[in-house]
């Protein structure tokens, strides 16, 4: 384990199992729907690639980069589009894939945007749900794990852009982000 990590919350095996469970369910729910699976960069990238490998149905993937955080731990409350989709969502069954729902600002913004673009359906699949921190009224349709209000990193999730490449999800030691 890296010294900056206090403890492992979800191991590689846990993550593999959850991708299998959700992928199986999504394969049933989206059979014959040719979903457009949207990865919200950058945090969702690792989960997304594992998830779609567990979906043995026709689907398309696309990427969108929106950011609500700076390099700190506190949300700025502001959502910006850094990279838009290449694909039109008009009349498409859209599945948004996220690593974590925290305040819900990112997803609330995305849902509103995709609705104005007239998607046929919009659902959310998130690896983790941090319900305690919710500010906006957002509910994920598919949830991997409910997580407590701790600073989690790894498997796509960063602190100051680092730790995304850890193969597991860990709790960051408070001294790493305190007094910064
Ligand atoms: C993080 C995380 C979610 C979002 C959740 O992304 O990956 O996308 O914040 O927070 P919210 O529910 O309060 O909006 P971030 O904006 O840090 O960008 P990143 O994915 O590139 O790290
Ligand atoms: Mn993100
Ligand atoms: Mg981030």
XYZ file of N, CA and C and ligand atoms in Angstrom:
564
model
N 0.848 -1.208 0.000
C 0.000 0.000 0.000
C 0.875 1.246 0.000
N 0.443 2.269 -0.720
C 1.214 3.505 -0.720
C 1.130 4.167 0.658
N 2.183 4.817 1.095
C 2.177 5.426 2.428
C 1.125 6.529 2.604
N 0.661 7.141 1.510
C -0.339 8.210 1.627
C -1.745 7.666 1.892
N -1.910 6.374 1.764
C -3.232 5.763 1.911
C -3.398 5.184 3.308
N -4.469 5.618 3.977
C -4.728 5.166 5.344
C -5.214 3.710 5.367
N -6.179 3.424 4.488
C -6.642 2.035 4.371
C -7.350 1.826 3.033
N -7.406 0.573 2.641
C -8.082 0.219 1.398
C -9.572 0.073 1.692
N -10.394 0.783 0.910
C -11.847 0.712 1.102
C -12.431 -0.382 0.199
N -11.990 -0.379 -1.064
C -12.431 -1.411 -2.013
C -11.226 -1.950 -2.762
N -11.054 -3.261 -2.674
C -9.909 -3.918 -3.309
C -10.172 -4.119 -4.798
N -9.149 -4.531 -5.505
C -9.296 -4.834 -6.930
C -10.395 -5.862 -7.141
N -10.458 -6.835 -6.254
C -11.469 -7.879 -6.372
C -12.876 -7.310 -6.151
N -13.019 -6.446 -5.144
C -14.315 -5.796 -4.897
C -14.762 -5.017 -6.140
N -13.809 -4.311 -6.755
C -14.128 -3.463 -7.902
C -14.513 -4.306 -9.118
N -13.815 -5.414 -9.268
C -14.122 -6.322 -10.368
C -15.528 -6.906 -10.208
N -15.829 -7.300 -8.988
C -17.148 -7.896 -8.720
C -18.278 -6.909 -8.942
N -18.060 -5.668 -8.533
C -19.132 -4.681 -8.667
C -19.358 -4.332 -10.146
N -18.290 -4.290 -10.938
C -18.430 -4.040 -12.382
C -19.198 -5.198 -13.023
N -18.922 -6.407 -12.561
C -19.641 -7.580 -13.082
C -21.128 -7.516 -12.737
N -21.418 -7.176 -11.475
C -22.814 -7.115 -11.028
C -23.592 -6.061 -11.820
N -23.032 -4.853 -11.915
C -23.732 -3.770 -12.602
C -23.798 -4.020 -14.108
N -22.706 -4.546 -14.660
C -22.659 -4.825 -16.099
C -23.711 -5.844 -16.514
N -23.906 -6.829 -15.676
C -24.891 -7.869 -15.935
C -26.309 -7.273 -15.933
N -26.579 -6.459 -14.914
C -27.890 -5.806 -14.804
C -28.140 -4.875 -15.992
N -27.117 -4.090 -16.346
C -27.254 -3.142 -17.458
C -27.447 -3.869 -18.782
N -26.821 -5.038 -18.923
C -26.970 -5.825 -20.157
C -28.414 -6.274 -20.340
N -29.088 -6.536 -19.233
C -30.501 -6.908 -19.297
C -31.341 -5.674 -19.601
N -31.120 -4.621 -18.815
C -31.948 -3.419 -18.934
C -31.767 -2.688 -20.271
N -30.585 -2.819 -20.863
C -30.303 -2.083 -22.101
C -30.172 -2.977 -23.341
N -30.591 -4.231 -23.216
C -30.576 -5.108 -24.387
C -31.473 -4.479 -25.449
N -31.009 -4.403 -26.684
C -31.769 -3.821 -27.798
C -32.039 -2.320 -27.664
N -31.338 -1.639 -26.792
C -31.523 -0.181 -26.656
C -30.341 0.612 -27.202
N -29.313 -0.092 -27.638
C -28.102 0.552 -28.129
C -27.757 1.815 -27.334
N -27.507 1.678 -26.030
C -27.272 2.864 -25.215
C -26.020 3.635 -25.627
N -26.079 4.938 -25.384
C -24.881 5.761 -25.493
C -24.347 5.892 -24.070
N -23.227 5.241 -23.838
C -22.651 5.215 -22.497
C -21.640 6.354 -22.392
N -21.931 7.274 -21.498
C -21.100 8.477 -21.393
C -20.207 8.417 -20.163
N -18.925 8.493 -20.405
C -17.939 8.536 -19.329
C -17.676 9.991 -18.958
N -17.887 10.306 -17.686
C -17.590 11.663 -17.228
C -16.114 11.715 -16.807
N -15.328 12.341 -17.656
C -13.882 12.446 -17.406
C -13.607 13.358 -16.219
N -12.487 13.187 -15.533
C -11.591 12.090 -15.793
C -11.865 10.922 -14.835
N -12.564 11.232 -13.724
C -12.699 10.254 -12.641
C -13.295 8.912 -13.036
N -14.224 8.922 -14.010
C -14.965 7.695 -14.314
C -14.252 6.769 -15.294
N -13.085 7.177 -15.762
C -12.449 6.446 -16.861
C -12.150 4.979 -16.548
N -11.623 4.699 -15.368
C -11.267 3.303 -15.060
C -12.521 2.448 -14.858
N -13.484 2.993 -14.130
C -14.741 2.272 -13.899
C -15.463 2.012 -15.216
N -15.536 3.030 -16.049
C -16.210 2.910 -17.348
C -15.621 1.782 -18.200
N -14.305 1.720 -18.264
C -13.690 0.691 -19.120
C -13.953 -0.709 -18.567
N -13.986 -0.832 -17.246
C -14.307 -2.141 -16.667
C -15.784 -2.475 -16.840
N -16.630 -1.465 -16.690
C -18.079 -1.684 -16.786
C -18.504 -2.126 -18.182
N -18.052 -1.426 -19.212
C -18.509 -1.780 -20.568
C -18.003 -3.156 -21.003
N -16.884 -3.588 -20.417
C -16.391 -4.937 -20.724
C -17.318 -6.018 -20.191
N -18.140 -5.630 -19.202
C -19.095 -6.579 -18.614
C -20.477 -6.455 -19.252
N -20.602 -5.608 -20.270
C -21.894 -5.431 -20.950
C -21.803 -6.073 -22.329
N -22.401 -7.251 -22.469
C -22.279 -7.921 -23.769
C -23.505 -7.651 -24.631
N -23.717 -6.375 -24.910
C -24.811 -5.920 -25.764
C -24.249 -4.827 -26.677
N -24.934 -4.521 -27.786
C -24.455 -3.410 -28.619
C -24.599 -2.097 -27.853
N -23.561 -1.306 -27.877
C -23.601 0.004 -27.223
C -22.579 0.918 -27.880
N -22.688 2.202 -27.609
C -21.684 3.158 -28.064
C -21.136 3.881 -26.846
N -19.906 4.336 -26.956
C -19.335 5.098 -25.842
C -18.944 6.505 -26.299
N -19.002 7.428 -25.374
C -18.524 8.784 -25.641
C -18.022 9.377 -24.329
N -17.387 10.511 -24.437
C -16.726 11.109 -23.279
C -17.099 12.569 -23.148
N -17.261 12.972 -21.911
C -17.518 14.373 -21.660
C -16.667 14.771 -20.461
N -16.077 15.927 -20.533
C -15.273 16.384 -19.401
C -15.911 17.619 -18.798
N -16.455 17.433 -17.625
C -16.977 18.576 -16.881
C -16.246 18.580 -15.548
N -16.060 19.718 -15.000
C -15.312 19.781 -13.759
C -16.001 20.700 -12.775
N -16.152 20.202 -11.551
C -16.768 21.027 -10.521
C -15.770 21.382 -9.433
N -14.653 20.707 -9.435
C -13.653 20.934 -8.398
C -12.419 21.573 -9.021
N -11.703 22.316 -8.193
C -10.354 22.710 -8.586
C -9.447 21.585 -8.150
N -8.261 21.901 -7.728
C -7.339 20.868 -7.279
C -7.448 20.598 -5.785
N -8.500 21.126 -5.144
C -8.625 20.935 -3.697
C -9.665 19.894 -3.361
N -10.087 19.886 -2.126
C -11.077 18.901 -1.685
C -12.460 19.527 -1.592
N -12.538 20.841 -1.734
C -13.804 21.523 -1.545
C -14.378 21.956 -2.895
N -15.647 21.634 -3.102
C -16.279 21.975 -4.370
C -16.389 23.484 -4.524
N -16.077 23.957 -5.724
C -16.224 25.385 -5.997
C -17.687 25.713 -6.276
N -18.496 24.679 -6.487
C -19.905 24.890 -6.768
C -20.164 25.267 -8.208
N -19.139 25.249 -8.987
C -19.233 25.714 -10.363
C -18.981 24.527 -11.284
N -19.802 24.371 -12.330
C -19.569 23.280 -13.273
C -19.235 23.881 -14.631
N -18.191 23.373 -15.224
C -17.774 23.874 -16.541
C -17.653 22.706 -17.508
N -18.009 22.918 -18.783
C -17.736 21.900 -19.811
C -16.324 22.120 -20.323
N -15.497 21.102 -20.165
C -14.131 21.198 -20.679
C -14.009 20.475 -22.016
N -14.828 19.428 -22.169
C -14.905 18.715 -23.460
C -16.326 18.222 -23.623
N -16.920 18.541 -24.757
C -18.305 18.119 -25.001
C -18.321 16.764 -25.723
N -19.496 16.158 -25.804
C -19.675 14.888 -26.512
C -19.426 15.073 -28.010
N -19.025 13.990 -28.673
C -18.923 14.004 -30.139
C -20.252 13.584 -30.756
N -21.021 12.794 -29.976
C -22.242 12.173 -30.462
C -23.469 12.979 -30.069
N -24.478 12.992 -30.940
C -25.747 13.615 -30.582
C -26.527 12.671 -29.667
N -27.118 13.224 -28.600
C -27.901 12.385 -27.696
C -29.385 12.394 -28.058
N -29.747 13.161 -29.082
C -31.151 13.290 -29.481
C -31.795 11.912 -29.704
N -32.860 11.633 -28.939
C -33.600 10.366 -29.028
C -32.768 9.118 -28.684
N -31.688 9.329 -27.959
C -30.852 8.188 -27.560
C -31.124 7.801 -26.105
N -30.910 6.534 -25.813
C -30.941 6.070 -24.433
C -29.549 6.268 -23.851
N -29.471 7.235 -22.961
C -28.171 7.658 -22.449
C -27.929 7.071 -21.060
N -26.741 6.550 -20.869
C -26.332 6.079 -19.546
C -25.072 6.845 -19.147
N -25.205 7.650 -18.109
C -24.055 8.425 -17.634
C -23.294 7.592 -16.609
N -22.003 7.458 -16.815
C -21.185 6.692 -15.876
C -20.295 7.642 -15.072
N -20.425 7.556 -13.763
C -19.637 8.391 -12.856
C -18.875 7.521 -11.859
N -17.795 8.069 -11.344
C -17.063 7.379 -10.275
C -17.719 7.629 -8.923
N -18.193 8.885 -8.723
C -18.780 9.206 -7.429
C -19.791 10.343 -7.563
N -20.887 10.225 -6.823
C -21.826 11.336 -6.698
C -21.627 11.905 -5.302
N -21.266 13.182 -5.283
C -20.926 13.823 -4.013
C -22.021 14.865 -3.714
N -21.797 16.127 -4.014
C -22.858 17.128 -3.817
C -23.992 16.930 -4.823
N -23.665 16.308 -5.963
C -24.647 16.102 -7.023
C -24.653 17.232 -8.046
N -23.764 18.197 -7.870
C -23.752 19.351 -8.788
C -23.397 18.951 -10.219
N -22.403 18.085 -10.355
C -21.967 17.666 -11.689
C -23.115 16.980 -12.428
N -23.748 16.031 -11.756
C -24.804 15.261 -12.416
C -26.075 16.065 -12.618
N -26.365 16.955 -11.692
C -27.543 17.792 -11.844
C -27.394 18.659 -13.098
N -26.207 19.191 -13.265
C -25.902 20.000 -14.441
C -25.994 19.164 -15.719
N -25.398 17.978 -15.681
C -25.384 17.108 -16.868
C -26.777 16.628 -17.258
N -27.573 16.260 -16.259
C -28.941 15.802 -16.526
C -29.737 16.900 -17.221
N -29.611 18.107 -16.691
C -30.340 19.242 -17.253
C -29.913 19.480 -18.711
N -28.615 19.433 -18.931
C -28.077 19.665 -20.271
C -28.563 18.612 -21.262
N -28.499 17.333 -20.855
C -28.878 16.258 -21.771
C -30.387 16.247 -22.021
N -31.158 16.731 -21.039
C -32.602 16.859 -21.241
C -32.916 17.911 -22.293
N -32.203 19.027 -22.238
C -32.448 20.071 -23.255
C -32.044 19.576 -24.643
N -31.133 18.617 -24.692
C -30.739 18.046 -25.989
C -31.667 16.901 -26.408
N -32.704 16.685 -25.628
C -33.773 15.727 -25.949
C -33.319 14.273 -26.094
N -32.578 13.817 -25.098
C -32.283 12.386 -25.029
C -33.600 11.657 -24.768
N -33.683 10.414 -25.238
C -34.908 9.623 -25.041
C -35.033 9.206 -23.577
N -33.935 8.758 -23.010
C -33.903 8.421 -21.582
C -32.511 8.731 -21.063
N -32.447 9.081 -19.782
C -31.147 9.382 -19.168
C -31.087 8.687 -17.819
N -30.097 7.821 -17.673
C -29.910 7.168 -16.379
C -28.468 7.318 -15.932
N -28.295 7.132 -14.629
C -26.980 7.329 -14.026
C -26.492 6.032 -13.402
N -25.261 5.672 -13.725
C -24.610 4.548 -13.055
C -23.365 5.083 -12.371
N -23.331 4.997 -11.051
C -22.158 5.483 -10.330
C -21.515 4.373 -9.518
N -20.202 4.380 -9.510
C -19.484 3.398 -8.710
C -19.749 3.639 -7.230
N -19.690 4.921 -6.818
C -19.883 5.240 -5.401
C -20.894 6.362 -5.228
N -21.610 6.294 -4.131
C -22.602 7.315 -3.794
C -22.314 7.806 -2.382
N -22.024 9.102 -2.295
C -21.748 9.719 -0.985
C -22.961 10.552 -0.608
N -23.993 9.877 -0.134
C -25.293 10.522 0.111
C -25.227 11.679 1.104
N -24.378 11.532 2.121
C -24.256 12.547 3.182
C -23.960 13.944 2.656
N -23.306 14.000 1.522
C -22.811 15.278 1.017
C -23.740 15.931 -0.013
N -24.877 15.299 -0.294
C -25.744 15.766 -1.359
C -26.312 17.161 -1.098
N -26.197 18.013 -2.099
C -26.746 19.367 -2.057
C -27.875 19.481 -3.085
N -27.654 18.845 -4.248
C -28.656 18.864 -5.311
C -29.478 17.575 -5.242
N -30.684 17.655 -5.752
C -31.561 16.486 -5.742
C -31.240 15.562 -6.926
N -30.263 14.704 -6.730
C -29.842 13.769 -7.777
C -29.864 12.356 -7.197
N -30.469 11.438 -7.965
C -30.494 10.046 -7.526
C -29.915 9.171 -8.624
N -28.929 8.367 -8.277
C -28.358 7.458 -9.265
C -29.263 6.235 -9.407
N -29.336 5.713 -10.633
C -30.190 4.551 -10.904
C -29.464 3.251 -10.601
N -28.157 3.256 -10.790
C -27.332 2.076 -10.522
C -26.174 2.519 -9.635
N -26.041 1.865 -8.501
C -25.014 2.276 -7.535
C -24.144 1.076 -7.160
N -22.824 1.280 -7.243
C -21.902 0.222 -6.836
C -21.835 0.112 -5.324
N -21.375 1.176 -4.692
C -21.223 1.210 -3.229
C -21.714 2.527 -2.655
N -22.345 2.440 -1.495
C -22.598 3.646 -0.698
C -21.311 3.878 0.090
N -20.845 5.120 0.126
C -19.611 5.380 0.869
C -19.800 6.483 1.909
N -19.060 6.362 3.012
C -19.126 7.405 4.046
C -18.401 8.662 3.575
N -18.545 9.722 4.353
C -17.926 10.992 3.981
C -16.435 11.011 4.331
N -15.661 10.281 3.542
C -14.210 10.249 3.721
C -13.582 10.578 2.379
N -12.334 11.028 2.414
C -11.677 11.402 1.164
C -11.098 10.180 0.478
N -11.804 9.734 -0.567
C -11.389 8.512 -1.265
C -10.644 8.837 -2.559
N -9.629 8.047 -2.813
C -8.833 8.206 -4.042
C -8.548 6.837 -4.662
N -8.091 6.888 -5.910
C -7.712 5.673 -6.613
C -8.778 5.229 -7.599
N -8.408 4.333 -8.524
C -9.325 3.785 -9.516
C -10.068 4.925 -10.230
N -9.311 5.950 -10.595
C -9.873 7.101 -11.311
C -10.008 8.350 -10.469
N -10.182 8.163 -9.163
C -10.403 9.342 -8.302
C -9.070 9.956 -7.857
N -9.045 11.274 -7.879
C -7.792 11.970 -7.598
C -7.832 12.813 -6.337
N -6.635 13.143 -5.877
C -6.457 14.317 -5.025
C -5.363 15.123 -5.714
N -5.678 16.366 -6.091
C -4.737 17.223 -6.820
C -4.152 16.481 -8.030
N -5.032 15.758 -8.721
C -4.722 15.033 -9.966
C -3.887 13.761 -9.773
N -3.500 13.450 -8.559
C -2.730 12.235 -8.338
C -3.601 11.091 -7.810
N -3.032 9.920 -7.787
C -3.620 8.667 -7.251
C -4.661 8.015 -8.164
N -4.958 8.615 -9.320
C -5.988 8.035 -10.197
C -5.609 6.629 -10.645
N -4.320 6.356 -10.717
C -3.842 5.074 -11.251
C -3.769 3.957 -10.221
N -4.146 4.220 -8.966
C -4.179 3.118 -7.998
C -5.231 2.105 -8.444
N -4.941 0.816 -8.381
C -5.914 -0.183 -8.843
C -7.035 -0.453 -7.844
N -6.949 0.159 -6.659
C -7.975 -0.010 -5.628
C -8.460 1.367 -5.186
N -9.507 1.398 -4.345
C -9.956 2.666 -3.773
C -9.529 2.709 -2.324
N -8.867 3.788 -1.967
C -8.357 3.920 -0.612
C -8.778 5.233 0.012
N -8.655 5.290 1.325
C -8.923 6.526 2.052
C -7.585 7.245 2.213
N -7.577 8.512 1.791
C -6.350 9.297 1.868
C -6.095 9.732 3.313
N -4.841 9.664 3.720
C -4.494 10.139 5.066
C -4.802 11.628 5.175
N -5.498 12.037 6.230
C -5.883 13.449 6.368
C -4.692 14.408 6.293
N -3.531 13.987 6.793
C -2.385 14.919 6.776
C -1.939 15.272 5.354
N -2.360 14.481 4.373
C -1.996 14.790 2.990
C -2.732 16.035 2.485
N -4.018 16.151 2.874
C -4.775 17.297 2.337
C -5.051 18.390 3.371
N -4.731 18.130 4.641
C -4.909 19.184 5.653
C -3.805 20.221 5.526
N -4.152 21.449 5.931
C -3.199 22.566 5.905
C -2.626 22.824 4.513
N -3.424 22.538 3.476
C -2.946 22.828 2.116
C -3.656 24.072 1.617
C -15.381 14.597 -9.184
C -15.995 13.218 -9.383
C -17.387 13.536 -9.882
C -17.716 14.836 -9.174
C -18.614 14.554 -8.009
O -14.966 15.080 -10.440
O -15.263 12.494 -10.358
O -17.391 13.750 -11.269
O -16.460 15.373 -8.687
O -18.821 15.723 -7.261
P -20.193 16.494 -7.200
O -21.291 15.470 -7.025
O -20.024 17.350 -5.976
O -20.368 17.293 -8.436
P -14.011 16.360 -10.585
O -14.871 17.538 -10.862
O -13.076 16.414 -9.434
O -13.202 16.087 -11.910
P -12.342 14.771 -12.259
O -13.333 13.673 -12.507
O -11.587 15.129 -13.479
O -11.461 14.481 -11.072
Mn -15.408 13.553 -12.145
Mg -11.356 15.449 -9.215
